[in-house]
């Protein structure tokens, strides 16, 4: 069984913003964790390249849509490499392969008698690429999300019979664990209970899209096309792919991780499309919250957009990952504040985790011949028990997608070990000869705890984890799984410890 996790396929109207970095980092952490616990993982990301928004952006830039898409898609792919994202598949919806999948899928939905021609009238937001609800028929002037004028559309479109799937979708959205978090689930249940309406899946007067077979002038609606990217990604590198075979082998996806604004598409429209074509809906759709900056919505007009590239070059990958994953509970909105960011990194990573490692390796080197302690008695299981409990809670929280709690498990463990060190005061005990055994035991406990912290951080902060492990002169053993290496006591007694280097620099708040 392959665990399939997806990010949204990002619009290429612009380069990645902090919101897209946020979603991708979450998926990356989960994907890394699943791999470490021994699951086969397929981590899918990619770009959504068709539609009116992209066509207009290309025109504004004076280039053809495909040239524009080539350019921005490359930036996305490059960015994910710079952010150390361990994606397995990167799908572009302008690819020939994807077009083939869309056509095949459309044929299946048509065979289910779920497509008909109709007239689509309504107010459209090009930013959302979505018709807006307008219950009282009064013209909505602006999109509440994009704050841009809506456009009136009245054209012949192909429709998908969403209404036919009312019962199946009602059951699905009520199913435990399908939509998370709870508040979002209730929004969707409420939306579905009002009665599902058929939605248009093609556009006329829009050339930048996939042509609908046998329907001159019609291209597929960008959402119909884009959602199928999750499926085309599965067979991206297969030469003789067959739709049936790939889906049988790999579908359904385990989780679509998306922002709350696109939940309806993933939890309602997409499952109905899949049911119509004879396939299963995804197992879970998780709608995360929105990021604001210093309490304000980020926007070009407000001039407060936080460029992730600047964060990357100023602080590097790991501090940004730690902040976004620890400070925001998955599902809730979060705020990026510069001062809070600097304080959290200095406090958690530099002072608590970094210092613990630095102090303990320095003491051990000084007192025990540049090595970890050896030849000592075990006095009690206090720290070993705390460590085992931390590992269990950490795994449980990651399995439940409670990333912030999992990170706090690591941090609280480090806080407790710092406290243990301060209470035991080995620097006082070392002065009397008869306490040497005890000092050895304390220092071993602290060093072994640091190793645990290093290993636990592997899916969260891959490079900081490496630095910690190197500093302790231990390695990720090939013959033991990651989980097995989280067993207490694997730090070799009497092994060489290199001279400590700070694993992370303290940040300045400008
Ligand atoms: N192309 C569609 C997705 C198609 S999936 C088959 C799309 N793209 S998007 O680029 O506009 O948005 C991608 C993701 O970024 C969405 O999940 C959206 O919720 C998220 N975010 C956009 N702004 C955001 C914040 N300010 N904060 C957090 N996430 C945000 O929608």
CSV table of N, CA and C in Angstrom, one decimal, residues 345-494:
chain,number,residue,atom,x,y,z
A,345,UNK,N,12.7,31.1,17.4
A,345,UNK,CA,13.9,30.4,16.9
A,345,UNK,C,15.0,30.5,17.9
A,346,UNK,N,15.2,31.7,18.4
A,346,UNK,CA,16.3,31.8,19.4
A,346,UNK,C,16.0,31.0,20.7
A,347,UNK,N,14.8,31.0,21.1
A,347,UNK,CA,14.4,30.3,22.3
A,347,UNK,C,14.5,28.8,22.2
A,348,UNK,N,13.7,28.3,21.1
A,348,UNK,CA,13.6,26.9,21.0
A,348,UNK,C,14.8,26.2,20.4
A,349,UNK,N,15.3,26.7,19.3
A,349,UNK,CA,16.3,26.0,18.6
A,349,UNK,C,17.7,26.4,19.1
A,350,UNK,N,18.0,27.7,19.3
A,350,UNK,CA,19.3,28.0,19.7
A,350,UNK,C,19.5,27.8,21.3
A,351,UNK,N,18.6,28.4,22.1
A,351,UNK,CA,18.8,28.3,23.5
A,351,UNK,C,18.5,26.9,24.1
A,352,UNK,N,17.4,26.4,23.7
A,352,UNK,CA,17.0,25.1,24.4
A,352,UNK,C,17.6,23.9,23.8
A,353,UNK,N,17.4,23.7,22.5
A,353,UNK,CA,18.0,22.5,21.9
A,353,UNK,C,19.5,22.6,21.6
A,354,UNK,N,19.9,23.7,21.0
A,354,UNK,CA,21.3,23.9,20.6
A,354,UNK,C,22.2,23.9,21.9
A,355,UNK,N,21.7,24.7,22.9
A,355,UNK,CA,22.6,24.8,24.1
A,355,UNK,C,22.7,23.5,24.8
A,356,UNK,N,21.7,22.8,24.9
A,356,UNK,CA,21.7,21.5,25.6
A,356,UNK,C,22.8,20.6,25.0
A,357,UNK,N,22.8,20.6,23.7
A,357,UNK,CA,23.8,19.8,23.0
A,357,UNK,C,25.2,20.3,23.2
A,358,UNK,N,25.3,21.6,23.2
A,358,UNK,CA,26.6,22.2,23.3
A,358,UNK,C,27.2,22.0,24.7
A,359,UNK,N,26.3,22.2,25.7
A,359,UNK,CA,26.7,22.1,27.1
A,359,UNK,C,27.2,20.6,27.4
A,360,UNK,N,26.3,19.7,27.0
A,360,UNK,CA,26.6,18.3,27.3
A,360,UNK,C,27.8,17.8,26.6
A,361,UNK,N,28.0,18.1,25.4
A,361,UNK,CA,29.1,17.6,24.7
A,361,UNK,C,30.4,18.2,25.3
A,362,UNK,N,30.4,19.5,25.6
A,362,UNK,CA,31.6,20.1,26.1
A,362,UNK,C,31.9,19.5,27.5
A,363,UNK,N,31.0,19.3,28.3
A,363,UNK,CA,31.3,18.7,29.6
A,363,UNK,C,31.9,17.3,29.5
A,364,UNK,N,31.2,16.5,28.6
A,364,UNK,CA,31.6,15.1,28.4
A,364,UNK,C,33.1,15.1,27.9
A,365,UNK,N,33.4,16.0,26.9
A,365,UNK,CA,34.7,16.0,26.4
A,365,UNK,C,35.7,16.4,27.4
A,366,UNK,N,35.4,17.4,28.2
A,366,UNK,CA,36.3,17.9,29.2
A,366,UNK,C,36.6,16.8,30.3
A,367,UNK,N,35.5,16.2,30.8
A,367,UNK,CA,35.7,15.3,31.9
A,367,UNK,C,36.0,13.8,31.5
A,368,UNK,N,35.7,13.5,30.3
A,368,UNK,CA,35.8,12.0,30.0
A,368,UNK,C,36.6,11.8,28.7
A,369,UNK,N,37.7,12.5,28.6
A,369,UNK,CA,38.7,12.2,27.5
A,369,UNK,C,38.1,12.4,26.1
A,370,UNK,N,37.5,13.5,25.8
A,370,UNK,CA,36.9,13.8,24.5
A,370,UNK,C,35.8,12.7,24.1
A,371,UNK,N,35.2,12.0,25.0
A,371,UNK,CA,34.3,10.9,24.7
A,371,UNK,C,33.0,11.0,25.5
A,372,UNK,N,32.1,10.1,25.1
A,372,UNK,CA,30.9,9.9,25.9
A,372,UNK,C,31.4,9.0,27.1
A,373,UNK,N,30.6,9.2,28.3
A,373,UNK,CA,31.0,8.4,29.5
A,373,UNK,C,30.9,6.9,29.3
A,374,UNK,N,31.8,6.2,30.0
A,374,UNK,CA,31.7,4.7,30.0
A,374,UNK,C,32.0,4.2,31.4
A,375,UNK,N,31.7,2.9,31.6
A,375,UNK,CA,31.9,2.3,32.9
A,375,UNK,C,31.2,3.0,34.1
A,376,UNK,N,29.9,3.0,34.0
A,376,UNK,CA,29.1,3.6,35.1
A,376,UNK,C,27.9,2.8,35.4
A,377,UNK,N,27.3,3.0,36.6
A,377,UNK,CA,26.1,2.3,37.0
A,377,UNK,C,24.8,3.1,36.6
A,378,UNK,N,23.8,2.4,36.3
A,378,UNK,CA,22.5,3.0,36.0
A,378,UNK,C,21.8,3.3,37.3
A,379,UNK,N,21.5,4.5,37.7
A,379,UNK,CA,20.9,4.8,38.9
A,379,UNK,C,19.4,4.6,38.9
A,380,UNK,N,18.8,5.1,37.8
A,380,UNK,CA,17.3,5.0,37.7
A,380,UNK,C,16.9,5.1,36.3
A,381,UNK,N,15.6,5.0,36.0
A,381,UNK,CA,15.0,5.0,34.6
A,381,UNK,C,14.3,6.4,34.3
A,382,UNK,N,14.5,7.3,35.2
A,382,UNK,CA,13.7,8.6,35.1
A,382,UNK,C,13.8,9.2,33.7
A,383,UNK,N,15.0,9.4,33.2
A,383,UNK,CA,15.1,10.1,31.9
A,383,UNK,C,14.8,9.1,30.7
A,384,UNK,N,15.1,7.9,30.9
A,384,UNK,CA,14.8,6.9,29.9
A,384,UNK,C,13.2,6.9,29.7
A,385,UNK,N,12.5,6.9,30.8
A,385,UNK,CA,11.0,6.9,30.7
A,385,UNK,C,10.5,8.1,30.1
A,386,UNK,N,11.1,9.3,30.4
A,386,UNK,CA,10.6,10.5,29.8
A,386,UNK,C,10.8,10.4,28.2
A,387,UNK,N,12.0,9.9,27.9
A,387,UNK,CA,12.3,9.8,26.5
A,387,UNK,C,11.3,8.9,25.8
A,388,UNK,N,11.1,7.7,26.3
A,388,UNK,CA,10.1,6.8,25.7
A,388,UNK,C,8.7,7.3,25.5
A,389,UNK,N,8.3,8.1,26.6
A,389,UNK,CA,7.0,8.7,26.5
A,389,UNK,C,7.0,9.8,25.4
A,390,UNK,N,8.1,10.5,25.3
A,390,UNK,CA,8.1,11.6,24.3
A,390,UNK,C,8.0,10.9,22.9
A,391,UNK,N,8.7,9.8,22.7
A,391,UNK,CA,8.7,9.2,21.4
A,391,UNK,C,7.3,8.7,21.0
A,392,UNK,N,6.6,8.1,22.0
A,392,UNK,CA,5.3,7.6,21.8
A,392,UNK,C,4.3,8.8,21.4
A,393,UNK,N,4.4,9.8,22.2
A,393,UNK,CA,3.5,11.0,22.0
A,393,UNK,C,3.8,11.6,20.7
A,394,UNK,N,5.0,11.7,20.3
A,394,UNK,CA,5.5,12.3,19.1
A,394,UNK,C,4.9,11.6,17.9
A,395,UNK,N,5.0,10.3,17.9
A,395,UNK,CA,4.5,9.4,16.8
A,395,UNK,C,3.0,9.5,16.8
A,396,UNK,N,2.3,9.5,17.9
A,396,UNK,CA,0.9,9.5,17.9
A,396,UNK,C,0.4,10.9,17.3
A,397,UNK,N,1.0,12.0,17.7
A,397,UNK,CA,0.6,13.3,17.2
A,397,UNK,C,0.8,13.4,15.7
A,398,UNK,N,2.0,12.9,15.2
A,398,UNK,CA,2.2,12.9,13.8
A,398,UNK,C,1.2,12.1,13.0
A,399,UNK,N,0.9,10.9,13.6
A,399,UNK,CA,-0.1,10.0,13.0
A,399,UNK,C,-1.5,10.8,12.9
A,400,UNK,N,-1.8,11.6,13.9
A,400,UNK,CA,-3.1,12.3,13.9
A,400,UNK,C,-3.0,13.7,13.2
A,401,UNK,N,-1.9,14.0,12.5
A,401,UNK,CA,-1.7,15.2,11.8
A,401,UNK,C,-1.7,16.4,12.8
A,402,UNK,N,-1.3,16.2,14.1
A,402,UNK,CA,-1.1,17.3,15.0
A,402,UNK,C,0.3,17.7,15.1
A,403,UNK,N,0.7,18.3,14.1
A,403,UNK,CA,2.2,18.6,13.9
A,403,UNK,C,2.7,19.5,15.0
A,404,UNK,N,1.9,20.5,15.3
A,404,UNK,CA,2.4,21.5,16.4
A,404,UNK,C,2.6,20.8,17.7
A,405,UNK,N,1.7,19.8,18.0
A,405,UNK,CA,1.9,19.1,19.3
A,405,UNK,C,3.1,18.2,19.2
A,406,UNK,N,3.4,17.6,18.1
A,406,UNK,CA,4.6,16.8,17.9
A,406,UNK,C,5.8,17.6,18.1
A,407,UNK,N,5.9,18.8,17.5
A,407,UNK,CA,7.1,19.6,17.7
A,407,UNK,C,7.2,20.0,19.2
A,408,UNK,N,6.1,20.3,19.8
A,408,UNK,CA,6.1,20.7,21.2
A,408,UNK,C,6.6,19.5,22.1
A,409,UNK,N,6.3,18.3,21.7
A,409,UNK,CA,6.8,17.1,22.4
A,409,UNK,C,8.3,17.2,22.4
A,410,UNK,N,8.9,17.5,21.3
A,410,UNK,CA,10.4,17.5,21.2
A,410,UNK,C,10.9,18.7,22.1
A,411,UNK,N,10.3,19.8,22.0
A,411,UNK,CA,10.7,21.0,22.7
A,411,UNK,C,10.6,20.8,24.2
A,412,UNK,N,9.5,20.2,24.6
A,412,UNK,CA,9.3,20.0,26.1
A,412,UNK,C,10.2,19.0,26.6
A,413,UNK,N,10.6,18.0,25.8
A,413,UNK,CA,11.6,17.1,26.2
A,413,UNK,C,12.9,17.8,26.5
A,414,UNK,N,13.3,18.6,25.5
A,414,UNK,CA,14.6,19.4,25.7
A,414,UNK,C,14.5,20.3,26.9
A,415,UNK,N,13.4,20.9,27.2
A,415,UNK,CA,13.3,21.8,28.3
A,415,UNK,C,13.5,20.9,29.6
A,416,UNK,N,12.8,19.8,29.6
A,416,UNK,CA,13.0,18.9,30.8
A,416,UNK,C,14.4,18.5,31.1
A,417,UNK,N,15.1,18.2,30.0
A,417,UNK,CA,16.5,17.7,30.1
A,417,UNK,C,17.4,18.9,30.6
A,418,UNK,N,17.1,20.1,30.1
A,418,UNK,CA,17.9,21.2,30.6
A,418,UNK,C,17.7,21.4,32.1
A,419,UNK,N,16.4,21.2,32.5
A,419,UNK,CA,16.1,21.3,33.9
A,419,UNK,C,16.8,20.3,34.7
A,420,UNK,N,16.8,19.1,34.2
A,420,UNK,CA,17.5,17.9,34.9
A,420,UNK,C,18.9,18.3,35.1
A,421,UNK,N,19.5,18.8,34.1
A,421,UNK,CA,21.0,19.2,34.1
A,421,UNK,C,21.2,20.2,35.2
A,422,UNK,N,20.3,21.2,35.2
A,422,UNK,CA,20.4,22.3,36.2
A,422,UNK,C,20.2,21.8,37.6
A,423,UNK,N,19.3,20.9,37.8
A,423,UNK,CA,19.0,20.3,39.1
A,423,UNK,C,20.1,19.4,39.6
A,424,UNK,N,20.6,18.6,38.7
A,424,UNK,CA,21.7,17.7,39.1
A,424,UNK,C,23.0,18.3,39.3
A,425,UNK,N,23.3,19.4,38.6
A,425,UNK,CA,24.5,20.2,38.7
A,425,UNK,C,25.8,19.3,38.6
A,426,UNK,N,26.0,18.6,37.5
A,426,UNK,CA,27.2,17.7,37.4
A,426,UNK,C,28.5,18.5,37.6
A,427,UNK,N,28.5,19.8,37.3
A,427,UNK,CA,29.7,20.7,37.4
A,427,UNK,C,30.1,20.8,38.9
A,428,UNK,N,29.1,20.6,39.8
A,428,UNK,CA,29.4,20.7,41.2
A,428,UNK,C,29.9,19.3,41.7
A,429,UNK,N,29.1,18.3,41.2
A,429,UNK,CA,29.4,16.9,41.6
A,429,UNK,C,30.8,16.4,41.2
A,430,UNK,N,31.2,16.9,40.0
A,430,UNK,CA,32.5,16.4,39.5
A,430,UNK,C,33.7,16.7,40.4
A,431,UNK,N,33.4,17.7,41.3
A,431,UNK,CA,34.5,18.2,42.1
A,431,UNK,C,34.9,17.1,43.2
A,432,UNK,N,33.9,16.2,43.5
A,432,UNK,CA,34.2,15.2,44.5
A,432,UNK,C,34.3,13.8,43.7
A,433,UNK,N,35.4,13.2,44.0
A,433,UNK,CA,35.8,11.9,43.3
A,433,UNK,C,34.7,10.8,43.4
A,434,UNK,N,34.1,10.7,44.6
A,434,UNK,CA,33.1,9.6,44.8
A,434,UNK,C,31.9,9.8,44.0
A,435,UNK,N,31.7,11.0,43.4
A,435,UNK,CA,30.5,11.3,42.6
A,435,UNK,C,30.7,11.0,41.1
A,436,UNK,N,31.9,10.6,40.7
A,436,UNK,CA,32.2,10.5,39.3
A,436,UNK,C,31.2,9.6,38.5
A,437,UNK,N,30.9,8.4,39.2
A,437,UNK,CA,29.9,7.5,38.6
A,437,UNK,C,28.6,8.2,38.2
A,438,UNK,N,28.1,9.0,39.2
A,438,UNK,CA,26.8,9.7,39.1
A,438,UNK,C,26.9,10.7,37.9
A,439,UNK,N,28.1,11.4,37.9
A,439,UNK,CA,28.2,12.4,36.8
A,439,UNK,C,28.2,11.7,35.4
A,440,UNK,N,28.8,10.6,35.4
A,440,UNK,CA,28.8,9.8,34.1
A,440,UNK,C,27.4,9.5,33.7
A,441,UNK,N,26.7,9.0,34.7
A,441,UNK,CA,25.3,8.6,34.4
A,441,UNK,C,24.5,9.9,33.9
A,442,UNK,N,24.6,11.0,34.6
A,442,UNK,CA,23.9,12.2,34.2
A,442,UNK,C,24.2,12.6,32.8
A,443,UNK,N,25.5,12.7,32.6
A,443,UNK,CA,26.0,13.2,31.2
A,443,UNK,C,25.5,12.2,30.1
A,444,UNK,N,25.6,10.9,30.4
A,444,UNK,CA,25.1,10.0,29.4
A,444,UNK,C,23.6,10.2,29.1
A,445,UNK,N,22.8,10.4,30.2
A,445,UNK,CA,21.4,10.6,30.0
A,445,UNK,C,21.2,11.8,29.1
A,446,UNK,N,21.9,12.9,29.4
A,446,UNK,CA,21.7,14.1,28.6
A,446,UNK,C,22.2,14.0,27.2
A,447,UNK,N,23.3,13.3,27.0
A,447,UNK,CA,23.8,13.1,25.6
A,447,UNK,C,22.8,12.2,24.8
A,448,UNK,N,22.3,11.1,25.5
A,448,UNK,CA,21.4,10.2,24.8
A,448,UNK,C,20.1,10.9,24.5
A,449,UNK,N,19.7,11.8,25.4
A,449,UNK,CA,18.5,12.6,25.1
A,449,UNK,C,18.7,13.5,23.9
A,450,UNK,N,19.9,14.1,23.8
A,450,UNK,CA,20.2,14.9,22.6
A,450,UNK,C,20.1,14.1,21.4
A,451,UNK,N,20.6,12.9,21.4
A,451,UNK,CA,20.6,12.0,20.3
A,451,UNK,C,19.1,11.8,19.9
A,452,UNK,N,18.3,11.5,20.9
A,452,UNK,CA,16.8,11.3,20.6
A,452,UNK,C,16.2,12.5,19.9
A,453,UNK,N,16.6,13.7,20.4
A,453,UNK,CA,16.1,14.9,19.9
A,453,UNK,C,16.5,15.0,18.4
A,454,UNK,N,17.8,14.7,18.2
A,454,UNK,CA,18.3,14.8,16.8
A,454,UNK,C,17.5,13.8,15.9
A,455,UNK,N,17.3,12.6,16.3
A,455,UNK,CA,16.5,11.7,15.5
A,455,UNK,C,15.1,12.1,15.3
A,456,UNK,N,14.4,12.5,16.4
A,456,UNK,CA,13.0,12.9,16.3
A,456,UNK,C,12.9,14.1,15.3
A,457,UNK,N,13.9,14.9,15.2
A,457,UNK,CA,13.8,16.1,14.3
A,457,UNK,C,14.0,15.7,12.9
A,458,UNK,N,14.3,14.5,12.6
A,458,UNK,CA,14.7,14.1,11.2
A,458,UNK,C,13.5,14.5,10.2
A,459,UNK,N,12.3,14.1,10.5
A,459,UNK,CA,11.3,14.5,9.5
A,459,UNK,C,10.9,16.0,9.5
A,460,UNK,N,11.2,16.7,10.6
A,460,UNK,CA,10.8,18.1,10.8
A,460,UNK,C,11.8,19.0,10.3
A,461,UNK,N,13.1,18.9,10.8
A,461,UNK,CA,14.2,19.8,10.3
A,461,UNK,C,15.3,18.9,9.9
A,462,UNK,N,15.2,18.4,8.6
A,462,UNK,CA,16.2,17.4,8.2
A,462,UNK,C,17.7,17.9,8.4
A,463,UNK,N,18.0,19.2,8.1
A,463,UNK,CA,19.4,19.5,8.2
A,463,UNK,C,19.9,19.7,9.6
A,464,UNK,N,19.0,20.3,10.4
A,464,UNK,CA,19.4,20.5,11.8
A,464,UNK,C,19.6,19.1,12.5
A,465,UNK,N,18.7,18.2,12.1
A,465,UNK,CA,18.8,16.9,12.7
A,465,UNK,C,20.2,16.3,12.4
A,466,UNK,N,20.6,16.4,11.1
A,466,UNK,CA,21.9,15.9,10.7
A,466,UNK,C,23.0,16.5,11.5
A,467,UNK,N,22.9,17.8,11.8
A,467,UNK,CA,24.0,18.5,12.5
A,467,UNK,C,24.1,18.0,13.9
A,468,UNK,N,22.9,17.7,14.5
A,468,UNK,CA,22.9,17.2,15.9
A,468,UNK,C,23.6,15.8,16.0
A,469,UNK,N,23.1,15.0,15.0
A,469,UNK,CA,23.6,13.6,15.0
A,469,UNK,C,25.1,13.6,14.7
A,470,UNK,N,25.6,14.5,13.8
A,470,UNK,CA,27.0,14.5,13.5
A,470,UNK,C,27.8,15.0,14.8
A,471,UNK,N,27.2,16.0,15.4
A,471,UNK,CA,27.9,16.5,16.6
A,471,UNK,C,28.1,15.4,17.7
A,472,UNK,N,27.2,14.5,17.7
A,472,UNK,CA,27.3,13.4,18.7
A,472,UNK,C,28.1,12.2,18.1
A,473,UNK,N,28.5,12.4,16.9
A,473,UNK,CA,29.3,11.4,16.2
A,473,UNK,C,28.6,10.0,16.1
A,474,UNK,N,27.2,10.2,16.0
A,474,UNK,CA,26.4,8.9,15.7
A,474,UNK,C,25.9,9.1,14.3
A,475,UNK,N,25.4,8.0,13.8
A,475,UNK,CA,25.0,8.0,12.4
A,475,UNK,C,23.6,7.3,12.3
A,476,UNK,N,22.9,7.6,11.2
A,476,UNK,CA,21.7,6.9,10.9
A,476,UNK,C,22.1,5.5,10.5
A,477,UNK,N,21.9,4.5,11.3
A,477,UNK,CA,22.4,3.2,10.9
A,477,UNK,C,21.5,2.6,9.8
A,478,UNK,N,22.2,2.0,8.9
A,478,UNK,CA,21.5,1.4,7.7
A,478,UNK,C,20.7,0.1,8.1
A,479,UNK,N,21.2,-0.6,9.1
A,479,UNK,CA,20.6,-1.9,9.4
A,479,UNK,C,19.5,-1.8,10.4
A,480,UNK,N,19.3,-0.6,10.9
A,480,UNK,CA,18.2,-0.4,11.9
A,480,UNK,C,17.2,0.7,11.3
A,481,UNK,N,15.9,0.4,11.5
A,481,UNK,CA,15.0,1.4,11.0
A,481,UNK,C,15.0,2.7,11.9
A,482,UNK,N,14.4,3.8,11.5
A,482,UNK,CA,14.4,5.0,12.2
A,482,UNK,C,13.8,4.7,13.6
A,483,UNK,N,12.6,4.0,13.6
A,483,UNK,CA,11.9,3.7,14.8
A,483,UNK,C,12.8,2.9,15.8
A,484,UNK,N,13.5,2.0,15.2
A,484,UNK,CA,14.4,1.2,16.1
A,484,UNK,C,15.5,2.1,16.7
A,485,UNK,N,15.9,3.1,16.0
A,485,UNK,CA,17.0,3.9,16.5
A,485,UNK,C,16.5,4.9,17.5
A,486,UNK,N,15.2,4.9,17.7
A,486,UNK,CA,14.6,5.8,18.8
A,486,UNK,C,14.5,5.0,20.1
A,487,UNK,N,15.2,3.8,20.1
A,487,UNK,CA,15.3,3.0,21.3
A,487,UNK,C,16.3,3.6,22.2
A,488,UNK,N,16.0,3.8,23.5
A,488,UNK,CA,16.9,4.4,24.5
A,488,UNK,C,18.2,3.5,24.6
A,489,UNK,N,19.3,4.1,24.7
A,489,UNK,CA,20.5,3.4,25.0
A,489,UNK,C,21.5,3.1,23.9
A,490,UNK,N,21.1,3.5,22.7
A,490,UNK,CA,22.0,3.2,21.5
A,490,UNK,C,23.2,4.0,21.4
A,491,UNK,N,23.3,5.1,22.2
A,491,UNK,CA,24.5,5.9,22.1
A,491,UNK,C,25.6,5.1,22.7
A,492,UNK,N,26.7,5.0,22.0
A,492,UNK,CA,27.8,4.1,22.4
A,492,UNK,C,28.5,4.8,23.6
A,493,UNK,N,28.8,4.0,24.6
A,493,UNK,CA,29.6,4.5,25.7
A,493,UNK,C,31.1,4.5,25.4
A,494,UNK,N,31.7,5.6,25.8
A,494,UNK,CA,33.1,5.7,25.5
A,494,UNK,C,33.5,6.0,24.1
